[in-house]
PDB file of C-alpha atoms and ligand atoms in Angstrom:
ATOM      1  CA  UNK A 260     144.784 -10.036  26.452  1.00 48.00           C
ATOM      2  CA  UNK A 261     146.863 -11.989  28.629  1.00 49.00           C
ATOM      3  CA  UNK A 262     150.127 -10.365  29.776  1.00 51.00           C
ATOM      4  CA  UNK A 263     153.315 -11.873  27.853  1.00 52.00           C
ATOM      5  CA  UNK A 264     155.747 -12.891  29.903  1.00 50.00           C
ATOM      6  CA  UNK A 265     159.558 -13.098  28.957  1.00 47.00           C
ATOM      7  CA  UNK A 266     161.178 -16.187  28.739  1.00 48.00           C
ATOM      8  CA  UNK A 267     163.430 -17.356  30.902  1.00 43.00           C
ATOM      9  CA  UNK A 268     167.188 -15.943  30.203  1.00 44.00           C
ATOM     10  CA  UNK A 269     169.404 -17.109  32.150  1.00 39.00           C
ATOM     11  CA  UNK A 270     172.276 -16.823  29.324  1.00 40.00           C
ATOM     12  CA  UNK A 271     171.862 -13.440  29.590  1.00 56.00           C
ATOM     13  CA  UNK A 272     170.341 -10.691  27.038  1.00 75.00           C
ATOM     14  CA  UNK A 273     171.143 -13.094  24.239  1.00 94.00           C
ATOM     15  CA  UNK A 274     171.094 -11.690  20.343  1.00 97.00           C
ATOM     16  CA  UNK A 275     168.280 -10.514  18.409  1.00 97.00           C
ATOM     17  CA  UNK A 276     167.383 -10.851  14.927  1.00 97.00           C
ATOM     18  CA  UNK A 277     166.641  -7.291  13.846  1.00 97.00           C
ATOM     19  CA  UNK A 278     165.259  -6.531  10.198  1.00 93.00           C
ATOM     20  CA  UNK A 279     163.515  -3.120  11.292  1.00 95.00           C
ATOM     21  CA  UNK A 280     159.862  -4.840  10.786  1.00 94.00           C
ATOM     22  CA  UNK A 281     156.962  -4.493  12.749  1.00 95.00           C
ATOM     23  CA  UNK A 282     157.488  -7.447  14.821  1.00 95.00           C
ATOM     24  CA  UNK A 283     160.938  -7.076  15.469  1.00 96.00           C
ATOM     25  CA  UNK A 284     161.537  -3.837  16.707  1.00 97.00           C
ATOM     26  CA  UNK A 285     158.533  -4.188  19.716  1.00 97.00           C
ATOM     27  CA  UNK A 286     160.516  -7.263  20.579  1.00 96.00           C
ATOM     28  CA  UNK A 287     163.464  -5.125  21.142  1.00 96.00           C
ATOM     29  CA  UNK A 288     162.081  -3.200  24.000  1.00 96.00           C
ATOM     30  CA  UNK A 289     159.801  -6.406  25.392  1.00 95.00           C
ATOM     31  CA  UNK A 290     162.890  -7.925  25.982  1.00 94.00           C
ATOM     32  CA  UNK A 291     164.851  -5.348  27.599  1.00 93.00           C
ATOM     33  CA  UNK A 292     166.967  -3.395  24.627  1.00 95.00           C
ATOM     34  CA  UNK A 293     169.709  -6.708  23.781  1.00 95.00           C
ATOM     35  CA  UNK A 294     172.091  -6.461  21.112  1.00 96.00           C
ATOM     36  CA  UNK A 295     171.128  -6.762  17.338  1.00 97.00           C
ATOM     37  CA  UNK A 296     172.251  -8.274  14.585  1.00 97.00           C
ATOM     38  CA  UNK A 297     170.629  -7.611  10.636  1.00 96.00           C
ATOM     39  CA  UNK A 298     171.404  -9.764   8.218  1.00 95.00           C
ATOM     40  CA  UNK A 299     172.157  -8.095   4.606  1.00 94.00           C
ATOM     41  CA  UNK A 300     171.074 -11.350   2.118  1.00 92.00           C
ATOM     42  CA  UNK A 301     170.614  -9.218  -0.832  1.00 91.00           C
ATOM     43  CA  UNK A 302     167.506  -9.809  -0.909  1.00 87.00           C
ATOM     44  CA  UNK A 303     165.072  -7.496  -2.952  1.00 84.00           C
ATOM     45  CA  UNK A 304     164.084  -5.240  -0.651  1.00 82.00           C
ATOM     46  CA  UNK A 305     167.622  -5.190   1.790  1.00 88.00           C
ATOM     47  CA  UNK A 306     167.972  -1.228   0.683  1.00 87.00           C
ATOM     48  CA  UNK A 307     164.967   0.119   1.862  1.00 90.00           C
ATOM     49  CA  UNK A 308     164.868  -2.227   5.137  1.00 92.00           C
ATOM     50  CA  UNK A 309     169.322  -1.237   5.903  1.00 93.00           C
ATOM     51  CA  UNK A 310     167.628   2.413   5.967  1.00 93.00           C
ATOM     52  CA  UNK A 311     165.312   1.731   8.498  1.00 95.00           C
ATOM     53  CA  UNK A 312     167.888  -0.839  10.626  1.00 97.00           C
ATOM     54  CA  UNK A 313     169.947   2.029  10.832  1.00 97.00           C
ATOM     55  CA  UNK A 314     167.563   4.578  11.028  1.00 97.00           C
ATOM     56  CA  UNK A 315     166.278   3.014  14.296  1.00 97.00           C
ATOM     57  CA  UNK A 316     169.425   1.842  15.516  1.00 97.00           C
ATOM     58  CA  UNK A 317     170.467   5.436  15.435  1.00 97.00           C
ATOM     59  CA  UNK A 318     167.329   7.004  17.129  1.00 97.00           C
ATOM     60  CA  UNK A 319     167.042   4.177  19.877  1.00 97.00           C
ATOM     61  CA  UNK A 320     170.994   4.094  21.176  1.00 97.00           C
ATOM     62  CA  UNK A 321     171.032  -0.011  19.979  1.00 97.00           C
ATOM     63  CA  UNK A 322     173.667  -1.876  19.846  1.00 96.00           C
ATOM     64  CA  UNK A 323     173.577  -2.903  16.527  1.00 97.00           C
ATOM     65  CA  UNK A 324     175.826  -5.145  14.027  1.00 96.00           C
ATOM     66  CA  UNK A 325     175.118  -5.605  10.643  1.00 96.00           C
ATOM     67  CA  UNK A 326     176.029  -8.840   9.156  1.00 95.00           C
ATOM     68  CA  UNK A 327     176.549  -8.914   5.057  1.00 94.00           C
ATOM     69  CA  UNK A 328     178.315 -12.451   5.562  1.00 93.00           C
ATOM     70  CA  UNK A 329     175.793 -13.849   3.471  1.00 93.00           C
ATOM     71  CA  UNK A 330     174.342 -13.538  -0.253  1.00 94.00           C
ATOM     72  CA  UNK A 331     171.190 -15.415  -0.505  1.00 90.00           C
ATOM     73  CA  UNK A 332     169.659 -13.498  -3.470  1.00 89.00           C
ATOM     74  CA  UNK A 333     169.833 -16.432  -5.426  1.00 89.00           C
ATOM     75  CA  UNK A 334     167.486 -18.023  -3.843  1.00 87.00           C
ATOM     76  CA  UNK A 335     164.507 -15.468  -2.900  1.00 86.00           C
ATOM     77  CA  UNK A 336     161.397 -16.712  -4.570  1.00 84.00           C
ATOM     78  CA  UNK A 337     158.902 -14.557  -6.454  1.00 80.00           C
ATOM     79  CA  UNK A 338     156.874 -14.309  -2.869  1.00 76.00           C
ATOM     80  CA  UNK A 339     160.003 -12.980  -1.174  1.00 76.00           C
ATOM     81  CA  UNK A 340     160.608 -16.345   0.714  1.00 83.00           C
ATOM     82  CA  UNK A 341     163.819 -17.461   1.098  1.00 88.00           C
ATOM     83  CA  UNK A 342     163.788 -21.080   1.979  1.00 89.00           C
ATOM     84  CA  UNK A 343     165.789 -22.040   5.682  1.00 94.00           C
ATOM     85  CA  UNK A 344     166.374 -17.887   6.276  1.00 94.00           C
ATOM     86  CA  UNK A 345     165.834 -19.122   9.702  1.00 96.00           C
ATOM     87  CA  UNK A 346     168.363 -21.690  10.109  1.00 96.00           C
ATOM     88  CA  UNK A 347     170.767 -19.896   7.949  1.00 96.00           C
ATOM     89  CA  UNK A 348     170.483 -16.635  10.118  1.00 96.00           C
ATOM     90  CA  UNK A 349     170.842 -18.842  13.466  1.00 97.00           C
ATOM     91  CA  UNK A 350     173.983 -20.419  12.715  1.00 97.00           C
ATOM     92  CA  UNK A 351     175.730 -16.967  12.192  1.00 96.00           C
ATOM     93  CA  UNK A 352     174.098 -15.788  14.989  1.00 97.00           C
ATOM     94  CA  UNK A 353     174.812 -18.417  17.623  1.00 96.00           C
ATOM     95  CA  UNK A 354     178.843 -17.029  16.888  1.00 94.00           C
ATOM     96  CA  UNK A 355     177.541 -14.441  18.672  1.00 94.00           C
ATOM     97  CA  UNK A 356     175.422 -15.859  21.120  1.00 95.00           C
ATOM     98  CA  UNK A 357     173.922 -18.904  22.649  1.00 95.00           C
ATOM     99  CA  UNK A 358     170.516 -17.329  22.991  1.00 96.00           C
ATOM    100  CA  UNK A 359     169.098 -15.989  20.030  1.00 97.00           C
ATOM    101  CA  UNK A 360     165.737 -14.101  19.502  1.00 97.00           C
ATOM    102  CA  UNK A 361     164.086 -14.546  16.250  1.00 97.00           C
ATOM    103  CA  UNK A 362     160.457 -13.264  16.167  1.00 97.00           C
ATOM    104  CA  UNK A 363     157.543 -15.345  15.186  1.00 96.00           C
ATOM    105  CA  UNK A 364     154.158 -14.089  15.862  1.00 95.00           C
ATOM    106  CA  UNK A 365     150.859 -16.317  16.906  1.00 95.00           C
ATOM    107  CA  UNK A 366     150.008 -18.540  14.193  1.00 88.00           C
ATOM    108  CA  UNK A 367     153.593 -18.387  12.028  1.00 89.00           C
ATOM    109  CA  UNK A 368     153.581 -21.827  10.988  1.00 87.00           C
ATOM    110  CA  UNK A 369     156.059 -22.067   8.251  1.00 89.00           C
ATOM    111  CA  UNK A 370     159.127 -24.668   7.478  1.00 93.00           C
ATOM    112  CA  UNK A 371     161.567 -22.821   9.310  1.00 94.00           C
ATOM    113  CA  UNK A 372     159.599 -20.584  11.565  1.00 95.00           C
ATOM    114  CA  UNK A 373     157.070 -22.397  14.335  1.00 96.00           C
ATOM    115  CA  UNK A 374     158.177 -23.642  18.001  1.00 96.00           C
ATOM    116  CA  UNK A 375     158.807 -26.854  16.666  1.00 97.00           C
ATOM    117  CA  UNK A 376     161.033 -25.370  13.917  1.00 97.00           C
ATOM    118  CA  UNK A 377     163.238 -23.170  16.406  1.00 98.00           C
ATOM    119  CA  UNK A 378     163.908 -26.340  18.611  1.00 98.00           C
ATOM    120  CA  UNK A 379     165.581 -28.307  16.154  1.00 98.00           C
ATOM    121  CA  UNK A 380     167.086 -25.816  14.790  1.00 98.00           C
ATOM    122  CA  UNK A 381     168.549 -25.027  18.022  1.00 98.00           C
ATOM    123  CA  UNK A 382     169.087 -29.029  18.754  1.00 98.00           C
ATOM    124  CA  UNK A 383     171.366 -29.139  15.500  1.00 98.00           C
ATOM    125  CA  UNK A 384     173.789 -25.887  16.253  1.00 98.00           C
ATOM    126  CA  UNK A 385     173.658 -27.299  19.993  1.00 98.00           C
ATOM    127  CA  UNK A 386     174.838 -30.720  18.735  1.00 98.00           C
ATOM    128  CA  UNK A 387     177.116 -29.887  16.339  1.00 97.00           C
ATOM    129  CA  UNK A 388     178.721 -26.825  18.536  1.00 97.00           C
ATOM    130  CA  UNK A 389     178.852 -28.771  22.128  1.00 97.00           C
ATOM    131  CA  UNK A 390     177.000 -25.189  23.363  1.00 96.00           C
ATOM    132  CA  UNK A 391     174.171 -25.161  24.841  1.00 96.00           C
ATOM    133  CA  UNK A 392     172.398 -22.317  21.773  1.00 97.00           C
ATOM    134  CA  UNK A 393     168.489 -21.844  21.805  1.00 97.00           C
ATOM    135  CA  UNK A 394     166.214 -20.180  19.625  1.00 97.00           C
ATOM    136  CA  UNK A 395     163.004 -18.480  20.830  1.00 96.00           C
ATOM    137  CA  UNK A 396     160.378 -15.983  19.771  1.00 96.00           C
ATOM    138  CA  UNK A 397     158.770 -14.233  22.941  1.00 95.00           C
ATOM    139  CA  UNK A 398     155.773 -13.452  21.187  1.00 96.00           C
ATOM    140  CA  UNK A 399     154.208 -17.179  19.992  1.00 96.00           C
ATOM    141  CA  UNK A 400     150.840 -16.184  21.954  1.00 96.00           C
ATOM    142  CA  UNK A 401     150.481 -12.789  20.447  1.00 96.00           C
ATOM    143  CA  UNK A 402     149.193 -11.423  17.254  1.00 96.00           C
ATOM    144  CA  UNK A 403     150.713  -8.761  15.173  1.00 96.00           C
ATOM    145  CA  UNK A 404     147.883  -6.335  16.156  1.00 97.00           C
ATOM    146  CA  UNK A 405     148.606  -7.304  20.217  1.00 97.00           C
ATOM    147  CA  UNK A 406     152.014  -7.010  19.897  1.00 97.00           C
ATOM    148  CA  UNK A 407     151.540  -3.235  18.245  1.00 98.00           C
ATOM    149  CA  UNK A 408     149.137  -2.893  21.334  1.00 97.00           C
ATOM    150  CA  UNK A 409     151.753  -3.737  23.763  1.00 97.00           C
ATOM    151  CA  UNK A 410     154.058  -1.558  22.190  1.00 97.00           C
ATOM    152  CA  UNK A 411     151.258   1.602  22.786  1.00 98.00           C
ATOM    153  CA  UNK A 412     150.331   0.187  26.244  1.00 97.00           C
ATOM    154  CA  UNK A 413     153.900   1.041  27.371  1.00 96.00           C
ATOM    155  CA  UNK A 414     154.219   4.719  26.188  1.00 97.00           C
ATOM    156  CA  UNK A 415     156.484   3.836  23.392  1.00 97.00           C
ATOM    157  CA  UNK A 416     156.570   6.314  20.636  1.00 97.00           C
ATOM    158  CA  UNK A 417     154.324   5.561  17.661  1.00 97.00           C
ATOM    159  CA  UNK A 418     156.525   7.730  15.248  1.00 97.00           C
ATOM    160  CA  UNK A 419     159.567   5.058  15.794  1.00 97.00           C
ATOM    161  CA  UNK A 420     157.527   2.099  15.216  1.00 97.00           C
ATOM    162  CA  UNK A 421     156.800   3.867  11.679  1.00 97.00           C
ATOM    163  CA  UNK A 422     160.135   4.303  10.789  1.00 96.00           C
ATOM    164  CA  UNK A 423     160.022   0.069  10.842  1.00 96.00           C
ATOM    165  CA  UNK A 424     159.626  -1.068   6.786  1.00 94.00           C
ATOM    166  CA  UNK A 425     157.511  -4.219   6.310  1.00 92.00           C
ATOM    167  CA  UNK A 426     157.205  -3.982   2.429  1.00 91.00           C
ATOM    168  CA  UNK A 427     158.503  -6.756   0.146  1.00 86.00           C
ATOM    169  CA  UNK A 428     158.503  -4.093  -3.332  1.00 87.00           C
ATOM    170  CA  UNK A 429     161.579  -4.572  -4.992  1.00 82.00           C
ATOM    171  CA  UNK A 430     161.850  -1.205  -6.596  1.00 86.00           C
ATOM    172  CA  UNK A 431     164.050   0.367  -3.853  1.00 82.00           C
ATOM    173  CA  UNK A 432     161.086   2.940  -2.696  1.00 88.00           C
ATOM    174  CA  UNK A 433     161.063   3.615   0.616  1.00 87.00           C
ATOM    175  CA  UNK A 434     157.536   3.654   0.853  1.00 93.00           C
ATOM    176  CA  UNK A 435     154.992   1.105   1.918  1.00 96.00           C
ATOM    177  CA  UNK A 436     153.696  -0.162  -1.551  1.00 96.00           C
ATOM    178  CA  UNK A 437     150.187  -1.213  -0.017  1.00 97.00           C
ATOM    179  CA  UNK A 438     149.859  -3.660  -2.233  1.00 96.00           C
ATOM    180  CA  UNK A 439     151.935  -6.985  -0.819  1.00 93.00           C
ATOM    181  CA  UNK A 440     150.991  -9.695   1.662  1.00 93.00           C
ATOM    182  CA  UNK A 441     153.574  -7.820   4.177  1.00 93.00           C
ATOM    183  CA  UNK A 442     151.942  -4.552   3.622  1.00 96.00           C
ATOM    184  CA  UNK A 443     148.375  -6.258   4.246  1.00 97.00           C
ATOM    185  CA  UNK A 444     149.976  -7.400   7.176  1.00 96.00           C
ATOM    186  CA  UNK A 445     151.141  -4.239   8.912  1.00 97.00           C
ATOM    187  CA  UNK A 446     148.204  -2.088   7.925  1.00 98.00           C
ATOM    188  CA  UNK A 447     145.532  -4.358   9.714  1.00 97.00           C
ATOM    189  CA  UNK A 448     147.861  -4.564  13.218  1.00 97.00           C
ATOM    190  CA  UNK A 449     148.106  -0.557  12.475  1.00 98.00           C
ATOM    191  CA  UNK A 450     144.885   0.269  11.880  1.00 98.00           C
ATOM    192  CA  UNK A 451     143.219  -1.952  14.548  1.00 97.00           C
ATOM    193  CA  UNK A 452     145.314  -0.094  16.836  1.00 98.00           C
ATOM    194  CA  UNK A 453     144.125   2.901  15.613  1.00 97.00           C
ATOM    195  CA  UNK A 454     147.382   4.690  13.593  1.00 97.00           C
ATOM    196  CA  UNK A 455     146.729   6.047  10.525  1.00 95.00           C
ATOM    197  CA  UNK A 456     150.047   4.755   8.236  1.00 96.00           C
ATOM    198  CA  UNK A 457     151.107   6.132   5.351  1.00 96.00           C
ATOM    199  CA  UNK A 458     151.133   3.640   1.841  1.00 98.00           C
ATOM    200  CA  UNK A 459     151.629   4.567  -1.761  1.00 97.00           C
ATOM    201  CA  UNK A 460     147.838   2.475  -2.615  1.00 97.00           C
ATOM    202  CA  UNK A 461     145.301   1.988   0.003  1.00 98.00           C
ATOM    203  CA  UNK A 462     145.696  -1.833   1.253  1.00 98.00           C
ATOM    204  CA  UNK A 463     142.294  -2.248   1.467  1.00 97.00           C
ATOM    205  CA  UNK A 464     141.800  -1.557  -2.077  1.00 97.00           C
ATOM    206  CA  UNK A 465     144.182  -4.276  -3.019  1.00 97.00           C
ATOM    207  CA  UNK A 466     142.228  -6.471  -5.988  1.00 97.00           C
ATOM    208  CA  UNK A 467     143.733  -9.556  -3.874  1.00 97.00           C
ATOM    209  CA  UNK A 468     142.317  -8.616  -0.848  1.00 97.00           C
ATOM    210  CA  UNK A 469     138.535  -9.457  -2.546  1.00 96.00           C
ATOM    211  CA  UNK A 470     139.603 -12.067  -4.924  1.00 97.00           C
ATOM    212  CA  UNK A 471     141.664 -13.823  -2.094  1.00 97.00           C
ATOM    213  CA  UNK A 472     142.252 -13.153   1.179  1.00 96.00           C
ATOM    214  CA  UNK A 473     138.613 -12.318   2.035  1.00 96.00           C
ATOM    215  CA  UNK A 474     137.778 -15.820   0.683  1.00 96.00           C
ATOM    216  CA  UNK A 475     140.718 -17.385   2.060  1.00 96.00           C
ATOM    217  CA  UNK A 476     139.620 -16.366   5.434  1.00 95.00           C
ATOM    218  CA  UNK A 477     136.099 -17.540   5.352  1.00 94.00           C
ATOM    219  CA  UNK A 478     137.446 -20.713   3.848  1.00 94.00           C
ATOM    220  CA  UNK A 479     139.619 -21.546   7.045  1.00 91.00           C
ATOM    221  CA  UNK A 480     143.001 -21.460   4.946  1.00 92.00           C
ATOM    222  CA  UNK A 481     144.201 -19.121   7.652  1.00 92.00           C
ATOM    223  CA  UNK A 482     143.651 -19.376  11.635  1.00 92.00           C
ATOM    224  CA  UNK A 483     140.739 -17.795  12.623  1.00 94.00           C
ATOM    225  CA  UNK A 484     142.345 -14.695  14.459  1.00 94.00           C
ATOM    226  CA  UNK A 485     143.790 -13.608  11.258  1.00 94.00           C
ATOM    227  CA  UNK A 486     140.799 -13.322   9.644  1.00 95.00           C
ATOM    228  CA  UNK A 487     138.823 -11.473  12.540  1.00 95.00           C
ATOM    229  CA  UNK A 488     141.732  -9.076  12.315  1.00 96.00           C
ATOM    230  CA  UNK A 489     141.150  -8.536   8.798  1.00 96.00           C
ATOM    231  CA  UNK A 490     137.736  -8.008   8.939  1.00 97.00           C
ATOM    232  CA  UNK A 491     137.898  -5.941  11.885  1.00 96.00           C
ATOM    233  CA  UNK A 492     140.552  -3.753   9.836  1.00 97.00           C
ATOM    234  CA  UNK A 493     138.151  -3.749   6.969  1.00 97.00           C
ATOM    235  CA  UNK A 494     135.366  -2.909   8.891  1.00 96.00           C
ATOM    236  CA  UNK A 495     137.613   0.219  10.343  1.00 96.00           C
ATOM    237  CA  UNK A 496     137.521   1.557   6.544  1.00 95.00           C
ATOM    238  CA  UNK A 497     133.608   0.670   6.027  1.00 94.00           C
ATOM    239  CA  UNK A 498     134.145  -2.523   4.128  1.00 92.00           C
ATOM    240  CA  UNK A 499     131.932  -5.240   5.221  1.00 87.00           C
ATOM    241  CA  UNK A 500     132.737  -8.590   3.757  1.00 83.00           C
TER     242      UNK A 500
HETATM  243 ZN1  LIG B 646     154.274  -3.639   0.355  1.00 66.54          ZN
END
């Protein structure tokens, strides 16, 4: 694996968009402990993912603020999107700073969340604010399962990065429901790193995960390191596909 390198910052540690996940709280330490900011959109499953902000913002000594200047709940869809989040959660941000962090992983690819994505994002608050504000995600050429990696690689205690909560259940439960694309998500880039994570169902056993993300993988709907890390998950648990 090739060794990430930091961006350039010459604004300084910048901002970084903290929601506790998997991603996000690796990024913390790759990019040298900068201040946080989570954004409460009353979205479903804000409770269980405040706990863990604060949780880990407790434990880890970050500087953390937690923004509930905005209610989006009105427009989370039934797959937890919420259209824009992105743009929405840089504009509040760049009142904070001119360099914000916001945390896409190798093959993100969605409206508001690619390269492409971040840099007019961050040409409209730049034109609009006569600041020079950027958005960037250090970890575009890393997976979820290399990023977890990195995190080992550097001593970094495993029991912190479970306190992060990647779940999208809307019942409140603390617990990793096993059965949602998130928790799919986080239990591959766990497992293939060898930890052992607690959910209420096994992910594995999912129904979806044979009727289709198995096929959706063969199919080329997603890039092709996403499906060897879910077969190489899979395989981890003795289920060939
Ligand atoms: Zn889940």
């Amino acid at each position: 694996m090739p060794e990430p390198t930091p961006e350039p910052n010459p604004l300084g540690a910048g901002v970084l968009l903290f929601s506790a996940g998997l991603d996000s709280f690796p990024a913390w330490h790759f990019l040298g402990r900068p201040p946080v900011v989570y954004f409460d959109l009353r979205h479903r499953y804000a409770p269980q993912e405040r706990v863990a902000v604060e949780k880990l913002a407790a434990r880890c000594g970050m500087d953390l603020t937690i923004s509930r200047e905005l209610d989006l709940s009105d427009r989370e869809a039934p797959d937890a999107i919420i259209p824009m989040r992105n743009a929405y959660f840089a504009m509040l941000a760049a009142d904070r700073a001119d360099l914000i962090w916001c945390i896409g992983v190798k093959g993100d690819h969605t409206a508001d969340k690619s390269p492409e994505a971040f840099g007019v994002i961050g040409n409209m608050i730049t034109a609009l604010t006569g600041r020079d504000v950027r958005i960037h995600s250090p970890f575009w050429e890393l997976t979820k399962t290399e990023i977890v990696r990195w995190y080992l690689e550097q001593g970094l205690p495993t029991d912190d990065l479970l306190l992060t909560f990647s779940c999208s259940r809307s019942d409140g439960r603390p617990v990793h429901c096993g059965v949602c694309p998130s928790c799919l998500r986080r239990w591959c880039s766990l497992v293939n790193n060898g930890i052992d994570a607690p959910f209420e169902e096994p992910p594995w056993q999912w129904e979806r995960v044979r009727t289709f993300y198995v096929p959706a993988m063969w199919n080329g709907t997603y890039p092709d390191h996403r499906a060897a890390e879910l077969f190489t998950a899979l395989a981890r648990v003795g289920v060939t596909v």
